[in-house]
mmCIF file of C-alpha atoms and ligand atoms in Angstrom:
data_model
loop_
_atom_site.group_PDB
_atom_site.id
_atom_site.type_symbol
_atom_site.label_atom_id
_atom_site.label_comp_id
_atom_site.label_asym_id
_atom_site.label_seq_id
_atom_site.Cartn_x
_atom_site.Cartn_y
_atom_site.Cartn_z
ATOM 1 C CA UNK A 285 -0.919 -59.788 -4.063
ATOM 2 C CA UNK A 286 -2.494 -57.670 -6.734
ATOM 3 C CA UNK A 287 -1.126 -54.265 -7.864
ATOM 4 C CA UNK A 288 -1.268 -51.658 -10.643
ATOM 5 C CA UNK A 289 0.772 -48.640 -11.666
ATOM 6 C CA UNK A 290 -0.011 -45.087 -10.634
ATOM 7 C CA UNK A 291 -2.153 -43.273 -13.167
ATOM 8 C CA UNK A 292 0.344 -40.725 -14.469
ATOM 9 C CA UNK A 293 3.923 -41.676 -14.794
ATOM 10 C CA UNK A 294 6.695 -40.219 -16.856
ATOM 11 C CA UNK A 295 10.151 -41.745 -17.070
ATOM 12 C CA UNK A 296 13.025 -39.450 -17.873
ATOM 13 C CA UNK A 297 16.299 -40.735 -19.110
ATOM 14 C CA UNK A 298 18.546 -38.200 -17.268
ATOM 15 C CA UNK A 299 22.250 -37.619 -17.717
ATOM 16 C CA UNK A 300 23.944 -36.879 -14.418
ATOM 17 C CA UNK A 301 27.488 -35.297 -14.709
ATOM 18 C CA UNK A 302 29.993 -34.353 -12.049
ATOM 19 C CA UNK A 303 33.603 -33.325 -11.767
ATOM 20 C CA UNK A 304 36.088 -36.165 -11.492
ATOM 21 C CA UNK A 305 39.696 -35.605 -10.766
ATOM 22 C CA UNK A 306 40.865 -39.032 -11.889
ATOM 23 C CA UNK A 307 39.298 -38.365 -15.263
ATOM 24 C CA UNK A 308 41.278 -35.104 -15.557
ATOM 25 C CA UNK A 309 44.496 -36.839 -14.418
ATOM 26 C CA UNK A 310 44.021 -39.576 -17.028
ATOM 27 C CA UNK A 311 43.928 -36.857 -19.840
ATOM 28 C CA UNK A 312 40.095 -36.563 -19.978
ATOM 29 C CA UNK A 313 37.960 -33.529 -19.581
ATOM 30 C CA UNK A 314 37.359 -33.997 -15.838
ATOM 31 C CA UNK A 315 33.722 -34.576 -16.361
ATOM 32 C CA UNK A 316 32.030 -37.950 -15.641
ATOM 33 C CA UNK A 317 28.641 -38.628 -16.892
ATOM 34 C CA UNK A 318 26.080 -41.294 -16.134
ATOM 35 C CA UNK A 319 22.633 -42.196 -17.371
ATOM 36 C CA UNK A 320 19.812 -42.714 -14.883
ATOM 37 C CA UNK A 321 16.075 -43.317 -15.080
ATOM 38 C CA UNK A 322 14.005 -40.810 -13.176
ATOM 39 C CA UNK A 323 10.367 -41.569 -12.433
ATOM 40 C CA UNK A 324 8.132 -38.452 -12.342
ATOM 41 C CA UNK A 325 4.717 -39.209 -10.919
ATOM 42 C CA UNK A 326 2.590 -36.195 -10.272
ATOM 43 C CA UNK A 327 0.685 -37.804 -7.240
ATOM 44 C CA UNK A 328 4.082 -37.916 -5.369
ATOM 45 C CA UNK A 329 5.835 -34.936 -3.959
ATOM 46 C CA UNK A 330 9.293 -36.111 -5.143
ATOM 47 C CA UNK A 331 10.826 -37.587 -8.159
ATOM 48 C CA UNK A 332 12.129 -41.087 -7.727
ATOM 49 C CA UNK A 333 15.194 -42.767 -9.252
ATOM 50 C CA UNK A 334 14.573 -46.177 -10.588
ATOM 51 C CA UNK A 335 16.842 -49.019 -11.786
ATOM 52 C CA UNK A 336 16.714 -50.560 -15.307
ATOM 53 C CA UNK A 337 14.570 -53.569 -14.261
ATOM 54 C CA UNK A 338 12.189 -51.226 -12.341
ATOM 55 C CA UNK A 339 11.766 -48.945 -15.362
ATOM 56 C CA UNK A 340 10.996 -51.988 -17.557
ATOM 57 C CA UNK A 341 8.456 -53.219 -15.109
ATOM 58 C CA UNK A 342 6.831 -49.839 -14.860
ATOM 59 C CA UNK A 343 6.556 -49.882 -18.611
ATOM 60 C CA UNK A 344 4.687 -53.317 -18.628
ATOM 61 C CA UNK A 345 2.290 -52.977 -15.871
ATOM 62 C CA UNK A 346 -1.070 -51.583 -16.427
ATOM 63 C CA UNK A 347 -2.394 -48.460 -14.500
ATOM 64 C CA UNK A 348 -5.922 -49.676 -14.914
ATOM 65 C CA UNK A 349 -6.079 -53.501 -14.593
ATOM 66 C CA UNK A 350 -4.722 -55.170 -11.514
ATOM 67 C CA UNK A 351 -1.748 -57.457 -12.002
ATOM 68 C CA UNK A 352 -1.349 -60.734 -10.144
ATOM 69 C CA UNK A 353 2.036 -60.790 -8.476
ATOM 70 C CA UNK A 354 2.038 -64.366 -7.385
ATOM 71 C CA UNK A 355 3.888 -65.806 -10.214
ATOM 72 C CA UNK A 356 6.764 -63.337 -10.149
ATOM 73 C CA UNK A 357 10.344 -64.295 -10.174
ATOM 74 C CA UNK A 358 12.287 -63.365 -6.994
ATOM 75 C CA UNK A 359 14.134 -60.641 -8.745
ATOM 76 C CA UNK A 360 11.130 -59.084 -10.122
ATOM 77 C CA UNK A 361 9.392 -59.476 -6.718
ATOM 78 C CA UNK A 362 12.126 -57.343 -5.099
ATOM 79 C CA UNK A 363 11.821 -54.741 -7.676
ATOM 80 C CA UNK A 364 8.067 -54.753 -7.408
ATOM 81 C CA UNK A 365 8.331 -54.270 -3.577
ATOM 82 C CA UNK A 366 10.559 -51.219 -4.088
ATOM 83 C CA UNK A 367 8.140 -49.685 -6.584
ATOM 84 C CA UNK A 368 5.335 -50.218 -3.998
ATOM 85 C CA UNK A 369 7.335 -48.616 -1.309
ATOM 86 C CA UNK A 370 8.000 -45.696 -3.538
ATOM 87 C CA UNK A 371 4.267 -45.252 -4.378
ATOM 88 C CA UNK A 372 4.841 -45.845 -8.102
ATOM 89 C CA UNK A 373 2.824 -49.082 -7.842
ATOM 90 C CA UNK A 374 -0.199 -49.449 -5.757
ATOM 91 C CA UNK A 375 -1.224 -52.550 -3.928
ATOM 92 C CA UNK A 376 -5.007 -53.283 -4.351
ATOM 93 C CA UNK A 377 -5.424 -53.839 -0.478
ATOM 94 C CA UNK A 378 -3.432 -50.777 0.557
ATOM 95 C CA UNK A 379 -5.211 -47.477 1.383
ATOM 96 C CA UNK A 380 -2.455 -45.433 2.543
ATOM 97 C CA UNK A 381 -1.465 -41.987 1.446
ATOM 98 C CA UNK A 382 -0.027 -43.038 -1.914
ATOM 99 C CA UNK A 383 -3.359 -44.813 -2.840
ATOM 100 C CA UNK A 384 -5.389 -41.861 -1.664
ATOM 101 C CA UNK A 385 -3.267 -39.419 -3.844
ATOM 102 C CA UNK A 386 -3.428 -41.673 -6.875
ATOM 103 C CA UNK A 387 -7.196 -41.942 -6.348
ATOM 104 C CA UNK A 388 -7.264 -38.051 -6.376
ATOM 105 C CA UNK A 389 -5.255 -38.043 -9.601
ATOM 106 C CA UNK A 390 -7.820 -40.484 -11.168
ATOM 107 C CA UNK A 391 -10.784 -38.479 -10.049
ATOM 108 C CA UNK A 392 -9.160 -35.123 -10.839
ATOM 109 C CA UNK A 393 -9.306 -35.293 -14.639
ATOM 110 C CA UNK A 394 -5.766 -33.755 -15.070
ATOM 111 C CA UNK A 395 -4.171 -33.906 -18.421
ATOM 112 C CA UNK A 396 -1.039 -35.821 -17.505
ATOM 113 C CA UNK A 397 1.682 -33.513 -19.081
ATOM 114 C CA UNK A 398 0.078 -30.540 -17.287
ATOM 115 C CA UNK A 399 0.084 -32.382 -13.930
ATOM 116 C CA UNK A 400 3.697 -33.157 -14.428
ATOM 117 C CA UNK A 401 4.662 -29.609 -15.282
ATOM 118 C CA UNK A 402 2.682 -28.093 -12.458
ATOM 119 C CA UNK A 403 3.613 -30.566 -9.760
ATOM 120 C CA UNK A 404 7.398 -30.534 -10.529
ATOM 121 C CA UNK A 405 7.546 -26.837 -11.226
ATOM 122 C CA UNK A 406 6.602 -26.020 -7.593
ATOM 123 C CA UNK A 407 9.235 -24.431 -5.310
ATOM 124 C CA UNK A 408 9.855 -24.991 -1.612
ATOM 125 C CA UNK A 409 11.964 -22.560 0.406
ATOM 126 C CA UNK A 410 13.538 -21.035 -2.621
ATOM 127 C CA UNK A 411 15.133 -17.489 -2.367
ATOM 128 C CA UNK A 412 15.100 -16.471 -5.926
ATOM 129 C CA UNK A 413 16.649 -13.087 -4.969
ATOM 130 C CA UNK A 414 19.647 -14.633 -3.280
ATOM 131 C CA UNK A 415 20.322 -16.950 -6.249
ATOM 132 C CA UNK A 416 19.875 -14.132 -8.869
ATOM 133 C CA UNK A 417 22.183 -11.970 -6.840
ATOM 134 C CA UNK A 418 24.772 -14.671 -6.543
ATOM 135 C CA UNK A 419 24.557 -15.340 -10.318
ATOM 136 C CA UNK A 420 24.911 -11.609 -11.163
ATOM 137 C CA UNK A 421 21.476 -11.518 -12.932
ATOM 138 C CA UNK A 422 19.712 -8.713 -11.183
ATOM 139 C CA UNK A 423 20.563 -5.945 -13.628
ATOM 140 C CA UNK A 424 20.332 -5.599 -17.387
ATOM 141 C CA UNK A 425 24.172 -5.278 -17.665
ATOM 142 C CA UNK A 426 24.614 -8.376 -15.525
ATOM 143 C CA UNK A 427 22.204 -10.343 -17.527
ATOM 144 C CA UNK A 428 23.968 -9.374 -20.896
ATOM 145 C CA UNK A 429 27.376 -10.089 -19.443
ATOM 146 C CA UNK A 430 26.397 -13.581 -18.286
ATOM 147 C CA UNK A 431 23.863 -14.507 -21.022
ATOM 148 C CA UNK A 432 25.116 -12.460 -23.978
ATOM 149 C CA UNK A 433 22.623 -10.053 -25.688
ATOM 150 C CA UNK A 434 18.955 -11.023 -25.767
ATOM 151 C CA UNK A 435 16.862 -11.701 -28.912
ATOM 152 C CA UNK A 436 15.645 -8.301 -30.180
ATOM 153 C CA UNK A 437 13.001 -6.446 -28.301
ATOM 154 C CA UNK A 438 10.375 -7.126 -30.985
ATOM 155 C CA UNK A 439 9.957 -9.741 -33.798
ATOM 156 C CA UNK A 440 10.561 -8.532 -37.394
ATOM 157 C CA UNK A 441 9.539 -10.195 -40.622
ATOM 158 C CA UNK A 442 11.893 -9.981 -43.533
ATOM 159 C CA UNK A 443 9.185 -10.700 -46.071
ATOM 160 C CA UNK A 444 7.217 -7.337 -45.755
ATOM 161 C CA UNK A 445 5.171 -6.253 -48.723
ATOM 162 C CA UNK A 446 4.391 -2.715 -47.171
ATOM 163 C CA UNK A 447 4.620 -0.993 -43.898
ATOM 164 C CA UNK A 448 1.552 0.966 -42.861
ATOM 165 C CA UNK A 449 1.839 3.586 -40.074
ATOM 166 C CA UNK A 450 -1.238 3.669 -37.836
ATOM 167 C CA UNK A 451 -2.763 6.653 -36.052
ATOM 168 C CA UNK A 452 -2.112 6.761 -32.313
ATOM 169 C CA UNK A 453 -4.848 7.500 -29.691
ATOM 170 C CA UNK A 454 -3.923 10.107 -27.034
ATOM 171 C CA UNK A 455 -7.072 10.492 -24.777
ATOM 172 C CA UNK A 456 -7.667 10.272 -21.054
ATOM 173 C CA UNK A 457 -7.825 6.563 -21.149
ATOM 174 C CA UNK A 458 -4.387 6.369 -22.726
ATOM 175 C CA UNK A 459 -2.983 8.688 -20.078
ATOM 176 C CA UNK A 460 -4.528 6.437 -17.507
ATOM 177 C CA UNK A 461 -2.967 3.291 -18.998
ATOM 178 C CA UNK A 462 0.316 5.067 -19.105
ATOM 179 C CA UNK A 463 0.218 5.338 -15.351
ATOM 180 C CA UNK A 464 0.277 1.530 -14.796
ATOM 181 C CA UNK A 465 3.676 0.270 -13.588
ATOM 182 C CA UNK A 466 4.577 -2.594 -11.441
ATOM 183 C CA UNK A 467 4.861 -1.224 -7.942
ATOM 184 C CA UNK A 468 7.997 -2.404 -5.915
ATOM 185 C CA UNK A 469 7.786 0.400 -3.388
ATOM 186 C CA UNK A 470 4.864 0.257 -0.907
ATOM 187 C CA UNK A 471 4.024 2.765 1.839
ATOM 188 C CA UNK A 472 4.305 0.939 5.067
ATOM 189 C CA UNK A 473 3.808 3.669 7.634
ATOM 190 C CA UNK A 474 -0.031 3.798 7.660
ATOM 191 C CA UNK A 475 -2.700 0.983 7.032
ATOM 192 C CA UNK A 476 -4.367 0.636 3.876
ATOM 193 C CA UNK A 477 -7.970 2.230 4.418
ATOM 194 C CA UNK A 478 -10.688 -0.583 4.584
ATOM 195 C CA UNK A 479 -12.795 1.239 2.069
ATOM 196 C CA UNK A 480 -9.943 1.256 -0.449
ATOM 197 C CA UNK A 481 -9.091 -2.434 0.180
ATOM 198 C CA UNK A 482 -12.839 -3.354 -0.240
ATOM 199 C CA UNK A 483 -13.345 -1.380 -3.451
ATOM 200 C CA UNK A 484 -10.493 -3.067 -5.172
ATOM 201 C CA UNK A 485 -11.458 -6.593 -4.023
ATOM 202 C CA UNK A 486 -15.013 -5.893 -5.199
ATOM 203 C CA UNK A 487 -13.999 -4.735 -8.697
ATOM 204 C CA UNK A 488 -11.335 -7.413 -9.386
ATOM 205 C CA UNK A 489 -12.486 -10.626 -7.608
ATOM 206 C CA UNK A 490 -16.091 -10.293 -6.675
ATOM 207 C CA UNK A 491 -18.976 -11.803 -8.577
ATOM 208 C CA UNK A 492 -21.027 -9.205 -10.174
ATOM 209 C CA UNK A 493 -23.790 -11.824 -10.558
ATOM 210 C CA UNK A 494 -24.588 -15.461 -9.827
ATOM 211 C CA UNK A 495 -26.583 -17.486 -12.160
ATOM 212 C CA UNK A 496 -28.083 -21.010 -11.553
ATOM 213 C CA UNK A 497 -28.457 -23.507 -14.277
ATOM 214 C CA UNK A 498 -30.655 -26.708 -13.966
ATOM 215 C CA UNK A 499 -30.744 -26.235 -10.255
ATOM 216 C CA UNK A 500 -27.458 -28.041 -9.848
ATOM 217 C CA UNK A 501 -24.761 -25.672 -11.334
ATOM 218 C CA UNK A 502 -24.043 -22.105 -10.577
ATOM 219 C CA UNK A 503 -21.996 -19.756 -12.628
ATOM 220 C CA UNK A 504 -20.477 -16.274 -11.629
ATOM 221 C CA UNK A 505 -20.318 -13.168 -13.791
ATOM 222 C CA UNK A 506 -17.019 -11.232 -12.890
ATOM 223 C CA UNK A 507 -15.294 -8.269 -14.377
ATOM 224 C CA UNK A 508 -12.777 -10.613 -16.045
ATOM 225 C CA UNK A 509 -13.093 -13.315 -18.725
ATOM 226 C CA UNK A 510 -12.610 -16.969 -17.599
ATOM 227 C CA UNK A 511 -11.840 -20.164 -19.420
ATOM 228 C CA UNK A 512 -15.358 -21.978 -19.740
ATOM 229 C CA UNK A 513 -16.834 -19.335 -17.672
ATOM 230 C CA UNK A 514 -15.859 -21.327 -14.696
ATOM 231 C CA UNK A 515 -13.940 -18.696 -12.637
ATOM 232 C CA UNK A 516 -11.786 -21.459 -11.111
ATOM 233 C CA UNK A 517 -9.336 -19.028 -9.503
ATOM 234 C CA UNK A 518 -9.676 -18.316 -5.798
ATOM 235 C CA UNK A 519 -8.380 -15.347 -4.028
ATOM 236 C CA UNK A 520 -6.467 -16.249 -0.826
ATOM 237 C CA UNK A 521 -5.274 -13.186 1.130
ATOM 238 C CA UNK A 522 -2.384 -12.286 3.313
ATOM 239 C CA UNK A 523 -3.720 -9.209 5.074
ATOM 240 C CA UNK A 524 -0.787 -7.419 6.438
ATOM 241 C CA UNK A 525 -1.916 -3.752 7.094
ATOM 242 C CA UNK A 526 -5.403 -2.880 6.469
ATOM 243 C CA UNK A 527 -7.385 -0.629 8.658
ATOM 244 C CA UNK A 528 -9.834 -2.360 10.928
ATOM 245 C CA UNK A 529 -8.819 -5.787 9.899
ATOM 246 C CA UNK A 530 -6.926 -8.291 11.988
ATOM 247 C CA UNK A 531 -3.632 -9.161 10.163
ATOM 248 C CA UNK A 532 -3.792 -12.839 9.028
ATOM 249 C CA UNK A 533 -4.643 -15.287 6.368
ATOM 250 C CA UNK A 534 -7.957 -15.127 4.736
ATOM 251 C CA UNK A 535 -10.096 -16.519 1.908
ATOM 252 C CA UNK A 536 -12.086 -14.188 -0.196
ATOM 253 C CA UNK A 537 -15.869 -14.929 -0.756
ATOM 254 C CA UNK A 538 -16.729 -13.580 -4.240
ATOM 255 C CA UNK A 539 -20.434 -14.048 -3.938
ATOM 256 C CA UNK A 540 -20.946 -12.333 -0.561
ATOM 257 C CA UNK A 541 -18.022 -10.006 -1.072
ATOM 258 C CA UNK A 542 -16.554 -10.790 2.347
ATOM 259 C CA UNK A 543 -13.395 -12.351 3.699
ATOM 260 C CA UNK A 544 -13.044 -15.430 5.891
ATOM 261 C CA UNK A 545 -10.057 -15.463 8.267
ATOM 262 C CA UNK A 546 -8.847 -18.960 8.345
ATOM 263 C CA UNK A 547 -8.413 -21.039 11.514
ATOM 264 C CA UNK A 548 -4.957 -22.023 10.324
ATOM 265 C CA UNK A 549 -2.029 -21.534 12.718
ATOM 266 C CA UNK A 550 -0.945 -17.953 12.246
ATOM 267 C CA UNK A 551 2.581 -17.657 10.859
ATOM 268 C CA UNK A 552 4.937 -14.781 11.297
ATOM 269 C CA UNK A 553 3.493 -12.704 8.449
ATOM 270 C CA UNK A 554 6.786 -10.995 7.651
ATOM 271 C CA UNK A 555 8.518 -14.299 7.201
ATOM 272 C CA UNK A 556 5.637 -15.990 5.522
ATOM 273 C CA UNK A 557 5.216 -13.125 2.925
ATOM 274 C CA UNK A 558 8.742 -13.132 2.157
ATOM 275 C CA UNK A 559 9.076 -16.807 1.811
ATOM 276 C CA UNK A 560 5.816 -17.073 -0.197
ATOM 277 C CA UNK A 561 7.377 -14.411 -2.518
ATOM 278 C CA UNK A 562 10.709 -16.342 -2.848
ATOM 279 C CA UNK A 563 12.601 -13.586 -1.045
ATOM 280 C CA UNK A 564 11.298 -10.541 -2.911
ATOM 281 C CA UNK A 565 11.143 -8.175 -0.079
ATOM 282 C CA UNK A 566 9.997 -5.318 -2.265
ATOM 283 C CA UNK A 567 6.612 -7.136 -2.837
ATOM 284 C CA UNK A 568 6.401 -8.545 0.754
ATOM 285 C CA UNK A 569 5.787 -5.119 2.199
ATOM 286 C CA UNK A 570 2.560 -4.563 0.272
ATOM 287 C CA UNK A 571 -0.297 -4.118 2.764
ATOM 288 C CA UNK A 572 -2.255 -6.938 1.018
ATOM 289 C CA UNK A 573 -1.012 -10.044 -0.773
ATOM 290 C CA UNK A 574 -3.564 -11.817 -3.105
ATOM 291 C CA UNK A 575 -2.446 -15.425 -3.811
ATOM 292 C CA UNK A 576 -4.182 -16.665 -6.986
ATOM 293 C CA UNK A 577 -5.207 -20.301 -6.375
ATOM 294 C CA UNK A 578 -6.528 -22.536 -9.059
ATOM 295 C CA UNK A 579 -9.293 -24.797 -8.076
ATOM 296 C CA UNK A 580 -8.578 -27.740 -10.548
ATOM 297 C CA UNK A 581 -11.633 -29.711 -9.913
ATOM 298 C CA UNK A 582 -13.918 -26.768 -11.186
ATOM 299 C CA UNK A 583 -11.868 -26.293 -14.406
ATOM 300 C CA UNK A 584 -11.318 -29.967 -15.106
ATOM 301 C CA UNK A 585 -14.964 -30.830 -14.451
ATOM 302 C CA UNK A 586 -15.642 -29.411 -17.892
ATOM 303 C CA UNK A 587 -12.299 -29.775 -19.575
ATOM 304 C CA UNK A 588 -11.484 -33.342 -18.580
ATOM 305 C CA UNK A 589 -7.984 -34.402 -19.349
ATOM 306 C CA UNK A 590 -7.867 -31.628 -21.727
ATOM 307 C CA UNK A 591 -4.663 -30.306 -23.108
ATOM 308 C CA UNK A 592 -5.714 -26.598 -22.993
ATOM 309 C CA UNK A 593 -7.292 -26.480 -19.459
ATOM 310 C CA UNK A 594 -4.128 -25.676 -17.402
ATOM 311 C CA UNK A 595 -3.289 -22.917 -19.974
ATOM 312 C CA UNK A 596 -6.667 -21.507 -19.485
ATOM 313 C CA UNK A 597 -6.052 -21.400 -15.632
ATOM 314 C CA UNK A 598 -2.870 -19.517 -16.257
ATOM 315 C CA UNK A 599 -4.609 -17.104 -18.506
ATOM 316 C CA UNK A 600 -7.304 -16.534 -15.910
ATOM 317 C CA UNK A 601 -4.522 -15.620 -13.471
ATOM 318 C CA UNK A 602 -3.212 -13.092 -16.029
ATOM 319 C CA UNK A 603 -6.579 -11.484 -16.511
ATOM 320 C CA UNK A 604 -7.145 -11.045 -12.778
ATOM 321 C CA UNK A 605 -3.732 -9.543 -12.238
ATOM 322 C CA UNK A 606 -4.087 -7.133 -15.124
ATOM 323 C CA UNK A 607 -7.536 -5.927 -13.780
ATOM 324 C CA UNK A 608 -5.934 -5.468 -10.425
ATOM 325 C CA UNK A 609 -3.223 -3.365 -11.874
ATOM 326 C CA UNK A 610 -5.778 -1.220 -13.678
ATOM 327 C CA UNK A 611 -8.131 -0.849 -10.727
ATOM 328 C CA UNK A 612 -5.177 -0.048 -8.473
ATOM 329 C CA UNK A 613 -3.930 2.538 -10.819
ATOM 330 C CA UNK A 614 -7.312 4.223 -11.143
ATOM 331 C CA UNK A 615 -7.451 4.379 -7.276
ATOM 332 C CA UNK A 616 -4.067 6.018 -7.135
ATOM 333 C CA UNK A 617 -2.464 2.776 -5.937
ATOM 334 C CA UNK A 618 0.178 0.525 -7.114
ATOM 335 C CA UNK A 619 0.009 -3.330 -7.821
ATOM 336 C CA UNK A 620 2.215 -6.218 -8.825
ATOM 337 C CA UNK A 621 2.128 -9.833 -9.895
ATOM 338 C CA UNK A 622 4.630 -12.391 -9.694
ATOM 339 C CA UNK A 623 5.000 -16.124 -10.544
ATOM 340 C CA UNK A 624 8.305 -16.475 -8.608
ATOM 341 C CA UNK A 625 6.654 -18.065 -5.635
ATOM 342 C CA UNK A 626 7.118 -20.833 -3.254
ATOM 343 C CA UNK A 627 4.064 -22.815 -3.878
ATOM 344 C CA UNK A 628 4.679 -25.589 -1.294
ATOM 345 C CA UNK A 629 5.174 -23.035 1.476
ATOM 346 C CA UNK A 630 1.991 -21.333 0.521
ATOM 347 C CA UNK A 631 -0.040 -24.556 0.250
ATOM 348 C CA UNK A 632 1.109 -25.348 3.734
ATOM 349 C CA UNK A 633 0.514 -21.963 5.224
ATOM 350 C CA UNK A 634 -2.991 -21.839 3.943
ATOM 351 C CA UNK A 635 -3.795 -25.485 4.492
ATOM 352 C CA UNK A 636 -4.457 -26.316 0.808
ATOM 353 C CA UNK A 637 -4.466 -29.799 -0.548
ATOM 354 C CA UNK A 638 -2.016 -29.277 -3.463
ATOM 355 C CA UNK A 639 -3.756 -32.025 -5.580
ATOM 356 C CA UNK A 640 -7.097 -30.076 -5.401
ATOM 357 C CA UNK A 641 -5.922 -26.404 -5.271
ATOM 358 C CA UNK A 642 -2.662 -24.742 -6.106
ATOM 359 C CA UNK A 643 -1.187 -21.198 -6.149
ATOM 360 C CA UNK A 644 -0.176 -19.989 -9.638
ATOM 361 C CA UNK A 645 0.786 -16.360 -8.839
ATOM 362 C CA UNK A 646 0.841 -13.737 -6.104
ATOM 363 C CA UNK A 647 -0.467 -10.177 -6.627
ATOM 364 C CA UNK A 648 -0.592 -7.394 -4.219
ATOM 365 C CA UNK A 649 -1.552 -3.781 -3.932
ATOM 366 C CA UNK A 650 -1.348 -0.737 -1.833
ATOM 367 C CA UNK A 651 -0.401 3.020 -1.863
ATOM 368 C CA UNK A 652 3.142 3.776 -3.240
ATOM 369 C CA UNK A 653 5.867 4.866 -0.972
ATOM 370 C CA UNK A 654 7.134 8.396 -1.328
ATOM 371 C CA UNK A 655 10.700 7.282 -2.296
ATOM 372 C CA UNK A 656 11.701 4.604 -4.769
ATOM 373 C CA UNK A 657 14.194 2.206 -3.182
ATOM 374 C CA UNK A 658 13.607 -0.633 -5.534
ATOM 375 C CA UNK A 659 13.714 0.101 -9.253
ATOM 376 C CA UNK A 660 10.350 0.360 -11.105
ATOM 377 C CA UNK A 661 10.105 0.543 -14.915
ATOM 378 C CA UNK A 662 8.808 4.083 -15.554
ATOM 379 C CA UNK A 663 10.769 5.267 -18.547
ATOM 380 C CA UNK A 664 8.306 8.053 -19.403
ATOM 381 C CA UNK A 665 8.220 9.321 -15.851
ATOM 382 C CA UNK A 666 4.296 8.999 -15.653
ATOM 383 C CA UNK A 667 4.383 7.513 -12.247
ATOM 384 C CA UNK A 668 7.229 8.886 -10.310
ATOM 385 C CA UNK A 669 7.847 12.241 -11.938
ATOM 386 C CA UNK A 670 4.172 12.936 -11.947
ATOM 387 C CA UNK A 671 4.119 12.127 -8.275
ATOM 388 C CA UNK A 672 7.009 14.616 -7.572
ATOM 389 C CA UNK A 673 5.424 17.493 -9.642
HETATM 390 C C1 FMN B 91 3.899 -13.365 -15.087
HETATM 391 C C2 FMN B 91 4.749 -12.242 -14.477
HETATM 392 C C3 FMN B 91 5.630 -12.434 -13.496
HETATM 393 C C4 FMN B 91 6.364 -11.390 -12.997
HETATM 394 N N1 FMN B 91 7.375 -11.724 -11.923
HETATM 395 C C5 FMN B 91 7.972 -10.701 -11.291
HETATM 396 C C6 FMN B 91 8.930 -10.989 -10.355
HETATM 397 O O1 FMN B 91 9.307 -12.038 -9.935
HETATM 398 N N2 FMN B 91 9.565 -9.987 -9.704
HETATM 399 C C7 FMN B 91 9.454 -8.622 -10.171
HETATM 400 O O2 FMN B 91 10.001 -7.754 -9.530
HETATM 401 N N3 FMN B 91 8.548 -8.356 -11.119
HETATM 402 C C8 FMN B 91 7.870 -9.448 -11.731
HETATM 403 N N4 FMN B 91 6.908 -9.009 -12.796
HETATM 404 C C9 FMN B 91 6.800 -7.707 -13.143
HETATM 405 C C10 FMN B 91 7.514 -7.446 -14.468
HETATM 406 O O3 FMN B 91 8.934 -7.495 -14.081
HETATM 407 C C11 FMN B 91 7.070 -6.235 -15.189
HETATM 408 O O4 FMN B 91 5.803 -6.291 -15.490
HETATM 409 C C12 FMN B 91 7.945 -5.785 -16.249
HETATM 410 O O5 FMN B 91 9.160 -5.557 -15.787
HETATM 411 C C13 FMN B 91 7.387 -4.551 -17.018
HETATM 412 O O6 FMN B 91 7.186 -3.543 -16.141
HETATM 413 P P1 FMN B 91 5.742 -2.713 -15.946
HETATM 414 O O7 FMN B 91 4.774 -3.829 -15.356
HETATM 415 O O8 FMN B 91 6.140 -1.693 -14.881
HETATM 416 O O9 FMN B 91 5.369 -2.213 -17.257
HETATM 417 C C14 FMN B 91 6.190 -10.046 -13.395
HETATM 418 C C15 FMN B 91 5.169 -9.858 -14.360
HETATM 419 C C16 FMN B 91 4.519 -10.937 -14.854
HETATM 420 C C17 FMN B 91 3.464 -10.576 -15.776
#
């Protein structure tokens, strides 16, 4: 038998604590603590607890060269078998799911720490609204009561030589920018007109040009900047209520400016939208949700095992969402972005292979409702009071 370690592996010495009545009765503080080794391997869906011997073995086995297991002591052999079963070691002759995923990681050119952060930061079936309500963290007053006051609203330097007051601009463009606010109240009575949907998709997500280089590579020009000019962000759509379109799950084609309805099983879109948005019903009612999905292979083709590449993907998501906000505002609509999403549920719903493509954020847009049921941040009254006038 020959085996090697999976490519990316991080071992965390984690302290587990729990309430223990015996410790309290013995005069202690009632808290027991224990140290455990947790193996975090990004090609796996779950973390794996390992013993001391297993963690030592993992530290001594190459992820590149195959190790011959014939000369192992019985106790080591057992530990090796456990690590093979968990997918932390790969048998040279095995071609199962662990081997396939480890191969994807080897070919995927991830920077290991980014893979770790992304893979273990994903949520499944998490209701962030319910947990924030249970913790009393939904209002500023609740936050301050539970967490104490936050750091000041802006950074200040003590070592100032001089303060220079700058002139302000107050033109039409400034008035337009002031009308941008995260929308949490969408009109649900009538469908979003197809033309309005199409205009926004074209302005924000379409390729404005396609350029071929060397006959083998193509690059897109869009209305947003993109790390490496690679535009590795895909727009997957939950079309909920758009005139003339069948509700369902779509993928946007930025070159032809069209949408492909997926042949995936159609979920209940109310449930799917709410789950995808981790319980945020105020966003789930938008007529269109745009899931920003990073295509890692495109970004990591150029930035191989690069410590900034994942950050560039996140910045790309930010640019797209801000442009969506601005285009929606210009069109008299509202938009939102959130990173509080259930990535795993989304991957399953859209049939994405999470080692190749992954959701980073969800945006949405549509016309605002006439009444505000969920709070929006409009301290100058540029959105809601202007609408009432
Ligand atoms: C990365 C990111 C994540 C956000 N996540 C949420 C969210 O989960 N829920 C929500 O209601 N708003 C979310 N927002 C919107 C912010 O709460 C909002 O931008 C902020 O309160 C300022 O309000 P404004 O956008 O109206 O100026 C998010 C914004 C950003 C940029």
